[in-house]
């Protein structure tokens, strides 16, 4: 740190955060750069440990948005395994949201907790259909095709490959002599059984013979270790859930708290409201063990109200989202870098971490958000289009795409997503978001390591080994910035080439 020029010395270059954001003009992440510092460590020495909220620390400053095309259980599991967290959206019934949270809390690496099931009454054609939709074929058979009844068999490709009549009932072709293991078995013991039995699937059953999980031989090879996984005190993965300020949320929170949700995000486009203040106070009083992240806010005044009400974290952003048309439609909002700096500056004095939410499309945006005071970055479009995002892939002009939509797009609002926009279920709905498509980005389990490696290299260039040092230096005026003119921005991007290949975020 001593190798950074100190304030007041002749070598001090650029401007401090305070000076950068003192202009009466909103800045975005593209409008400035961090000046390089001194390097005396490797990227692998950089630690990205950070705070999500007053009481929750994470290993990675990355999280996925509560949007119905971004975060359901599969995304939340992947985010938590990689050291961040996913927030389950609430554009669903209470029971549906609870089920998503439960799946994350029940997750155990290597164990499939809710495998696709069929019954003896299903046909080979039904099995073909499952194979087509899910891409696998070893299906456990239970008495009624649900997890509520006993396991009675298993069907694999080998049982049906030569079956001419696809209307044959599975009960006739399934394998009934099963090798199973009892609930409570460790992954290592299960692996040993699979290895010696040479079977492809190992069903795990409870005392009543009901299926509780499935282990697949093909997954064994893929099983990775996740040393940075975000876990609670009982070693379950962490997960958050979004709620609105509407009265139905009282029931949501009560049930979410019972199944061990780690954090609640009160999801409003403009969070500085009496409804939100009452909701924060209610949750903090009734469920003190749950951290509450409030928002969204973009000014210090808004932040002050929610912090005074008891918020454990703040979500920052009004209008920067890739699918967002709030600023055009409402003429209210703030440029995102200014919003993050101003609110983080205030919140840090109260020990409240802030989340930079929206408008992040590359590693540099993440680095900039952290450099100006954010503790976490929440992303929608970055994680949309991954394997773990809800929705099916499809092709357009030979390109593999997935849907990504704003929660205030007409499409999402018609499904109930307007709860964050105070629309009082009016007949006339004013969209503040759009619906579109993003390209296939592969798996989050590959994308996040790519983001993390890039971020560590960025920290090395800045000359900081961790988020705490970076934030301490920011407050002391030791992180030095420079505004970029439009021509500086043009020069900082690829220019002057006839053609080139953009690096892909799809990491295999
Ligand atoms: P992105 O990462 O730039 O795609 O932005 C995602 C963020 O946009 C979310 O976390 C929300 O804060 C915000 N958002 C989600 N849906 C809408 C919408 O329909 N209009 C405006 N903002 C939205």
PDB file of C-alpha atoms in Angstrom, residues 225-425:
ATOM      1  CA  UNK A 225     -15.328 -29.506  -5.416  1.00  0.00           C
ATOM      2  CA  UNK A 226     -16.712 -26.106  -4.517  1.00  0.00           C
ATOM      3  CA  UNK A 227     -14.376 -24.706  -1.858  1.00  0.00           C
ATOM      4  CA  UNK A 228     -15.922 -21.221  -1.945  1.00  0.00           C
ATOM      5  CA  UNK A 229     -19.573 -22.306  -1.703  1.00  0.00           C
ATOM      6  CA  UNK A 230     -21.847 -19.980   0.267  1.00  0.00           C
ATOM      7  CA  UNK A 231     -23.239 -22.001   3.177  1.00  0.00           C
ATOM      8  CA  UNK A 232     -25.243 -21.308   6.321  1.00  0.00           C
ATOM      9  CA  UNK A 233     -24.345 -22.508   9.837  1.00  0.00           C
ATOM     10  CA  UNK A 234     -25.808 -25.948   9.120  1.00  0.00           C
ATOM     11  CA  UNK A 235     -23.787 -26.304   5.890  1.00  0.00           C
ATOM     12  CA  UNK A 236     -26.771 -25.824   3.580  1.00  0.00           C
ATOM     13  CA  UNK A 237     -26.355 -23.563   0.542  1.00  0.00           C
ATOM     14  CA  UNK A 238     -27.429 -19.980   1.038  1.00  0.00           C
ATOM     15  CA  UNK A 239     -30.325 -18.528  -0.926  1.00  0.00           C
ATOM     16  CA  UNK A 240     -32.358 -15.332  -0.950  1.00  0.00           C
ATOM     17  CA  UNK A 241     -35.954 -14.626  -1.901  1.00  0.00           C
ATOM     18  CA  UNK A 242     -37.571 -11.483  -3.226  1.00  0.00           C
ATOM     19  CA  UNK A 243     -40.861 -10.151  -1.910  1.00  0.00           C
ATOM     20  CA  UNK A 244     -42.980  -7.125  -2.708  1.00  0.00           C
ATOM     21  CA  UNK A 245     -44.431  -4.574  -0.310  1.00  0.00           C
ATOM     22  CA  UNK A 246     -47.935  -5.927  -0.940  1.00  0.00           C
ATOM     23  CA  UNK A 247     -49.845  -7.522   1.985  1.00  0.00           C
ATOM     24  CA  UNK A 248     -49.407 -11.065   0.581  1.00  0.00           C
ATOM     25  CA  UNK A 249     -45.717 -10.714   1.477  1.00  0.00           C
ATOM     26  CA  UNK A 250     -46.474 -11.119   5.187  1.00  0.00           C
ATOM     27  CA  UNK A 251     -47.425 -14.725   4.536  1.00  0.00           C
ATOM     28  CA  UNK A 252     -44.518 -15.226   2.110  1.00  0.00           C
ATOM     29  CA  UNK A 253     -41.974 -14.052   4.684  1.00  0.00           C
ATOM     30  CA  UNK A 254     -43.476 -16.170   7.438  1.00  0.00           C
ATOM     31  CA  UNK A 255     -43.266 -19.339   5.316  1.00  0.00           C
ATOM     32  CA  UNK A 256     -39.863 -18.445   3.852  1.00  0.00           C
ATOM     33  CA  UNK A 257     -38.479 -17.965   7.343  1.00  0.00           C
ATOM     34  CA  UNK A 258     -39.724 -21.422   8.356  1.00  0.00           C
ATOM     35  CA  UNK A 259     -37.764 -23.135   5.578  1.00  0.00           C
ATOM     36  CA  UNK A 260     -34.553 -21.283   6.353  1.00  0.00           C
ATOM     37  CA  UNK A 261     -34.267 -18.588   3.695  1.00  0.00           C
ATOM     38  CA  UNK A 262     -31.052 -16.635   4.380  1.00  0.00           C
ATOM     39  CA  UNK A 263     -31.993 -13.214   3.154  1.00  0.00           C
ATOM     40  CA  UNK A 264     -35.084 -11.358   1.999  1.00  0.00           C
ATOM     41  CA  UNK A 265     -34.890  -8.699  -0.687  1.00  0.00           C
ATOM     42  CA  UNK A 266     -37.726  -6.222  -0.752  1.00  0.00           C
ATOM     43  CA  UNK A 267     -38.013  -5.700  -4.465  1.00  0.00           C
ATOM     44  CA  UNK A 268     -39.306  -2.265  -5.448  1.00  0.00           C
ATOM     45  CA  UNK A 269     -38.245  -0.140  -8.383  1.00  0.00           C
ATOM     46  CA  UNK A 270     -38.419   2.902  -6.067  1.00  0.00           C
ATOM     47  CA  UNK A 271     -37.802   1.708  -2.541  1.00  0.00           C
ATOM     48  CA  UNK A 272     -38.140   4.969  -0.629  1.00  0.00           C
ATOM     49  CA  UNK A 273     -41.725   4.469   0.486  1.00  0.00           C
ATOM     50  CA  UNK A 274     -43.774   4.156   3.639  1.00  0.00           C
ATOM     51  CA  UNK A 275     -44.762   0.631   2.491  1.00  0.00           C
ATOM     52  CA  UNK A 276     -41.151  -0.465   2.362  1.00  0.00           C
ATOM     53  CA  UNK A 277     -40.219   1.156   5.664  1.00  0.00           C
ATOM     54  CA  UNK A 278     -43.123  -0.653   7.364  1.00  0.00           C
ATOM     55  CA  UNK A 279     -42.121  -3.940   5.730  1.00  0.00           C
ATOM     56  CA  UNK A 280     -38.489  -3.621   6.884  1.00  0.00           C
ATOM     57  CA  UNK A 281     -39.598  -2.808  10.429  1.00  0.00           C
ATOM     58  CA  UNK A 282     -42.056  -5.687  10.468  1.00  0.00           C
ATOM     59  CA  UNK A 283     -39.514  -8.267   9.246  1.00  0.00           C
ATOM     60  CA  UNK A 284     -36.715  -7.072  11.535  1.00  0.00           C
ATOM     61  CA  UNK A 285     -39.055  -7.206  14.526  1.00  0.00           C
ATOM     62  CA  UNK A 286     -40.737 -10.517  13.713  1.00  0.00           C
ATOM     63  CA  UNK A 287     -37.835 -12.476  12.189  1.00  0.00           C
ATOM     64  CA  UNK A 288     -34.644 -10.947  13.588  1.00  0.00           C
ATOM     65  CA  UNK A 289     -32.537 -13.844  12.269  1.00  0.00           C
ATOM     66  CA  UNK A 290     -33.244 -12.961   8.639  1.00  0.00           C
ATOM     67  CA  UNK A 291     -31.246 -10.211   6.951  1.00  0.00           C
ATOM     68  CA  UNK A 292     -33.328  -7.740   4.959  1.00  0.00           C
ATOM     69  CA  UNK A 293     -31.988  -6.027   1.865  1.00  0.00           C
ATOM     70  CA  UNK A 294     -34.043  -2.998   0.923  1.00  0.00           C
ATOM     71  CA  UNK A 295     -34.254  -0.915  -2.230  1.00  0.00           C
ATOM     72  CA  UNK A 296     -33.945   0.007  -4.881  1.00  0.00           C
ATOM     73  CA  UNK A 297     -32.504   3.415  -4.094  1.00  0.00           C
ATOM     74  CA  UNK A 298     -30.130   5.792  -5.845  1.00  0.00           C
ATOM     75  CA  UNK A 299     -29.825   8.833  -3.528  1.00  0.00           C
ATOM     76  CA  UNK A 300     -28.382   9.309  -0.079  1.00  0.00           C
ATOM     77  CA  UNK A 301     -31.734  10.535   1.242  1.00  0.00           C
ATOM     78  CA  UNK A 302     -33.488   7.383   0.092  1.00  0.00           C
ATOM     79  CA  UNK A 303     -30.700   5.252   1.560  1.00  0.00           C
ATOM     80  CA  UNK A 304     -30.925   7.093   4.888  1.00  0.00           C
ATOM     81  CA  UNK A 305     -34.647   6.307   5.272  1.00  0.00           C
ATOM     82  CA  UNK A 306     -34.202   2.584   4.644  1.00  0.00           C
ATOM     83  CA  UNK A 307     -31.120   2.318   6.849  1.00  0.00           C
ATOM     84  CA  UNK A 308     -32.971   4.118   9.642  1.00  0.00           C
ATOM     85  CA  UNK A 309     -35.803   1.584   9.265  1.00  0.00           C
ATOM     86  CA  UNK A 310     -33.306  -1.253   9.879  1.00  0.00           C
ATOM     87  CA  UNK A 311     -32.160  -2.427   6.432  1.00  0.00           C
ATOM     88  CA  UNK A 312     -29.169  -4.807   6.573  1.00  0.00           C
ATOM     89  CA  UNK A 313     -28.179  -4.080   2.991  1.00  0.00           C
ATOM     90  CA  UNK A 314     -29.225  -1.831   0.116  1.00  0.00           C
ATOM     91  CA  UNK A 315     -29.816  -2.525  -3.543  1.00  0.00           C
ATOM     92  CA  UNK A 316     -28.812   0.318  -5.816  1.00  0.00           C
ATOM     93  CA  UNK A 317     -30.125   1.145  -9.264  1.00  0.00           C
ATOM     94  CA  UNK A 318     -33.021   2.842 -10.942  1.00  0.00           C
ATOM     95  CA  UNK A 319     -32.944   2.556 -14.683  1.00  0.00           C
ATOM     96  CA  UNK A 320     -29.547   1.062 -15.631  1.00  0.00           C
ATOM     97  CA  UNK A 321     -30.792  -2.484 -16.376  1.00  0.00           C
ATOM     98  CA  UNK A 322     -30.246  -3.854 -19.866  1.00  0.00           C
ATOM     99  CA  UNK A 323     -33.971  -4.559 -20.268  1.00  0.00           C
ATOM    100  CA  UNK A 324     -35.047  -1.360 -18.533  1.00  0.00           C
ATOM    101  CA  UNK A 325     -36.933   1.617 -19.981  1.00  0.00           C
ATOM    102  CA  UNK A 326     -37.735   3.245 -16.607  1.00  0.00           C
ATOM    103  CA  UNK A 327     -35.644   6.359 -17.243  1.00  0.00           C
ATOM    104  CA  UNK A 328     -37.242   6.954 -20.658  1.00  0.00           C
ATOM    105  CA  UNK A 329     -40.748   6.250 -19.428  1.00  0.00           C
ATOM    106  CA  UNK A 330     -40.699   7.882 -15.984  1.00  0.00           C
ATOM    107  CA  UNK A 331     -37.896  10.431 -16.344  1.00  0.00           C
ATOM    108  CA  UNK A 332     -36.857   9.376 -12.836  1.00  0.00           C
ATOM    109  CA  UNK A 333     -33.683   7.524 -11.913  1.00  0.00           C
ATOM    110  CA  UNK A 334     -29.950   8.109 -11.817  1.00  0.00           C
ATOM    111  CA  UNK A 335     -26.849   7.190 -13.773  1.00  0.00           C
ATOM    112  CA  UNK A 336     -25.596   4.030 -12.115  1.00  0.00           C
ATOM    113  CA  UNK A 337     -22.002   4.849 -11.120  1.00  0.00           C
ATOM    114  CA  UNK A 338     -23.095   8.068  -9.419  1.00  0.00           C
ATOM    115  CA  UNK A 339     -25.922   6.200  -7.677  1.00  0.00           C
ATOM    116  CA  UNK A 340     -23.538   3.513  -6.393  1.00  0.00           C
ATOM    117  CA  UNK A 341     -20.855   5.938  -5.212  1.00  0.00           C
ATOM    118  CA  UNK A 342     -23.244   8.305  -3.413  1.00  0.00           C
ATOM    119  CA  UNK A 343     -25.265   5.622  -1.633  1.00  0.00           C
ATOM    120  CA  UNK A 344     -22.215   3.505  -0.742  1.00  0.00           C
ATOM    121  CA  UNK A 345     -20.513   6.595   0.660  1.00  0.00           C
ATOM    122  CA  UNK A 346     -23.439   7.172   3.018  1.00  0.00           C
ATOM    123  CA  UNK A 347     -24.190   3.518   3.818  1.00  0.00           C
ATOM    124  CA  UNK A 348     -20.562   2.688   4.676  1.00  0.00           C
ATOM    125  CA  UNK A 349     -20.756   5.106   7.617  1.00  0.00           C
ATOM    126  CA  UNK A 350     -23.554   2.907   8.984  1.00  0.00           C
ATOM    127  CA  UNK A 351     -21.867  -0.423   8.245  1.00  0.00           C
ATOM    128  CA  UNK A 352     -24.461  -1.274   5.573  1.00  0.00           C
ATOM    129  CA  UNK A 353     -23.137  -2.918   2.377  1.00  0.00           C
ATOM    130  CA  UNK A 354     -24.584  -1.899  -0.990  1.00  0.00           C
ATOM    131  CA  UNK A 355     -25.319  -3.999  -4.058  1.00  0.00           C
ATOM    132  CA  UNK A 356     -24.739  -2.443  -7.484  1.00  0.00           C
ATOM    133  CA  UNK A 357     -27.779  -3.716  -9.384  1.00  0.00           C
ATOM    134  CA  UNK A 358     -28.097  -3.557 -13.171  1.00  0.00           C
ATOM    135  CA  UNK A 359     -26.125  -2.258 -16.119  1.00  0.00           C
ATOM    136  CA  UNK A 360     -23.196  -4.642 -15.695  1.00  0.00           C
ATOM    137  CA  UNK A 361     -22.154  -6.214 -18.965  1.00  0.00           C
ATOM    138  CA  UNK A 362     -18.482  -7.040 -18.554  1.00  0.00           C
ATOM    139  CA  UNK A 363     -15.713  -7.612 -16.013  1.00  0.00           C
ATOM    140  CA  UNK A 364     -14.648  -3.957 -16.115  1.00  0.00           C
ATOM    141  CA  UNK A 365     -18.119  -2.863 -14.972  1.00  0.00           C
ATOM    142  CA  UNK A 366     -17.868  -5.205 -11.967  1.00  0.00           C
ATOM    143  CA  UNK A 367     -14.408  -3.888 -11.093  1.00  0.00           C
ATOM    144  CA  UNK A 368     -15.572  -0.283 -11.406  1.00  0.00           C
ATOM    145  CA  UNK A 369     -18.649  -0.910  -9.238  1.00  0.00           C
ATOM    146  CA  UNK A 370     -16.474  -2.388  -6.470  1.00  0.00           C
ATOM    147  CA  UNK A 371     -13.893   0.406  -6.830  1.00  0.00           C
ATOM    148  CA  UNK A 372     -16.545   3.055  -6.149  1.00  0.00           C
ATOM    149  CA  UNK A 373     -17.872   1.345  -3.033  1.00  0.00           C
ATOM    150  CA  UNK A 374     -20.218  -1.511  -3.994  1.00  0.00           C
ATOM    151  CA  UNK A 375     -19.787  -4.725  -2.002  1.00  0.00           C
ATOM    152  CA  UNK A 376     -21.742  -6.923  -4.418  1.00  0.00           C
ATOM    153  CA  UNK A 377     -22.791  -6.818  -8.076  1.00  0.00           C
ATOM    154  CA  UNK A 378     -26.243  -8.053  -9.034  1.00  0.00           C
ATOM    155  CA  UNK A 379     -26.648  -9.141 -12.629  1.00  0.00           C
ATOM    156  CA  UNK A 380     -29.551 -10.137 -14.834  1.00  0.00           C
ATOM    157  CA  UNK A 381     -28.421 -10.150 -18.448  1.00  0.00           C
ATOM    158  CA  UNK A 382     -24.960 -11.488 -17.533  1.00  0.00           C
ATOM    159  CA  UNK A 383     -26.503 -14.717 -16.230  1.00  0.00           C
ATOM    160  CA  UNK A 384     -29.542 -14.872 -18.542  1.00  0.00           C
ATOM    161  CA  UNK A 385     -28.977 -17.307 -21.383  1.00  0.00           C
ATOM    162  CA  UNK A 386     -26.902 -19.674 -19.241  1.00  0.00           C
ATOM    163  CA  UNK A 387     -27.837 -23.317 -18.852  1.00  0.00           C
ATOM    164  CA  UNK A 388     -29.040 -22.630 -15.286  1.00  0.00           C
ATOM    165  CA  UNK A 389     -31.410 -19.779 -16.250  1.00  0.00           C
ATOM    166  CA  UNK A 390     -35.088 -20.786 -16.483  1.00  0.00           C
ATOM    167  CA  UNK A 391     -36.488 -21.398 -19.957  1.00  0.00           C
ATOM    168  CA  UNK A 392     -35.717 -23.477 -23.005  1.00  0.00           C
ATOM    169  CA  UNK A 393     -33.106 -22.744 -25.658  1.00  0.00           C
ATOM    170  CA  UNK A 394     -34.194 -22.242 -29.248  1.00  0.00           C
ATOM    171  CA  UNK A 395     -32.477 -21.323 -32.498  1.00  0.00           C
ATOM    172  CA  UNK A 396     -32.863 -18.171 -34.566  1.00  0.00           C
ATOM    173  CA  UNK A 397     -30.725 -17.796 -37.703  1.00  0.00           C
ATOM    174  CA  UNK A 398     -28.533 -20.610 -36.430  1.00  0.00           C
ATOM    175  CA  UNK A 399     -27.848 -18.899 -33.076  1.00  0.00           C
ATOM    176  CA  UNK A 400     -28.826 -20.580 -29.807  1.00  0.00           C
ATOM    177  CA  UNK A 401     -30.900 -18.206 -27.691  1.00  0.00           C
ATOM    178  CA  UNK A 402     -32.890 -17.995 -24.461  1.00  0.00           C
ATOM    179  CA  UNK A 403     -35.552 -15.503 -23.462  1.00  0.00           C
ATOM    180  CA  UNK A 404     -34.677 -12.641 -21.086  1.00  0.00           C
ATOM    181  CA  UNK A 405     -37.312 -10.154 -19.984  1.00  0.00           C
ATOM    182  CA  UNK A 406     -37.713  -7.226 -17.624  1.00  0.00           C
ATOM    183  CA  UNK A 407     -40.020  -7.858 -14.679  1.00  0.00           C
ATOM    184  CA  UNK A 408     -41.908  -4.750 -15.799  1.00  0.00           C
ATOM    185  CA  UNK A 409     -42.209  -5.862 -19.405  1.00  0.00           C
ATOM    186  CA  UNK A 410     -45.839  -6.297 -20.394  1.00  0.00           C
ATOM    187  CA  UNK A 411     -45.266 -10.011 -20.719  1.00  0.00           C
ATOM    188  CA  UNK A 412     -43.912 -10.435 -17.160  1.00  0.00           C
ATOM    189  CA  UNK A 413     -46.443  -8.004 -15.668  1.00  0.00           C
ATOM    190  CA  UNK A 414     -49.293 -10.011 -17.098  1.00  0.00           C
ATOM    191  CA  UNK A 415     -47.913 -12.926 -15.082  1.00  0.00           C
ATOM    192  CA  UNK A 416     -47.831 -10.857 -11.889  1.00  0.00           C
ATOM    193  CA  UNK A 417     -44.396  -9.240 -12.126  1.00  0.00           C
ATOM    194  CA  UNK A 418     -45.707  -5.710 -11.673  1.00  0.00           C
ATOM    195  CA  UNK A 419     -45.683  -6.122  -7.886  1.00  0.00           C
ATOM    196  CA  UNK A 420     -42.486  -4.062  -7.702  1.00  0.00           C
ATOM    197  CA  UNK A 421     -43.973  -1.132  -9.591  1.00  0.00           C
ATOM    198  CA  UNK A 422     -46.920  -0.006  -7.413  1.00  0.00           C
ATOM    199  CA  UNK A 423     -49.280  -0.565 -10.307  1.00  0.00           C
ATOM    200  CA  UNK A 424     -52.278  -1.357  -8.051  1.00  0.00           C
ATOM    201  CA  UNK A 425     -53.421  -3.903 -10.640  1.00  0.00           C
TER     202      UNK A 425
END
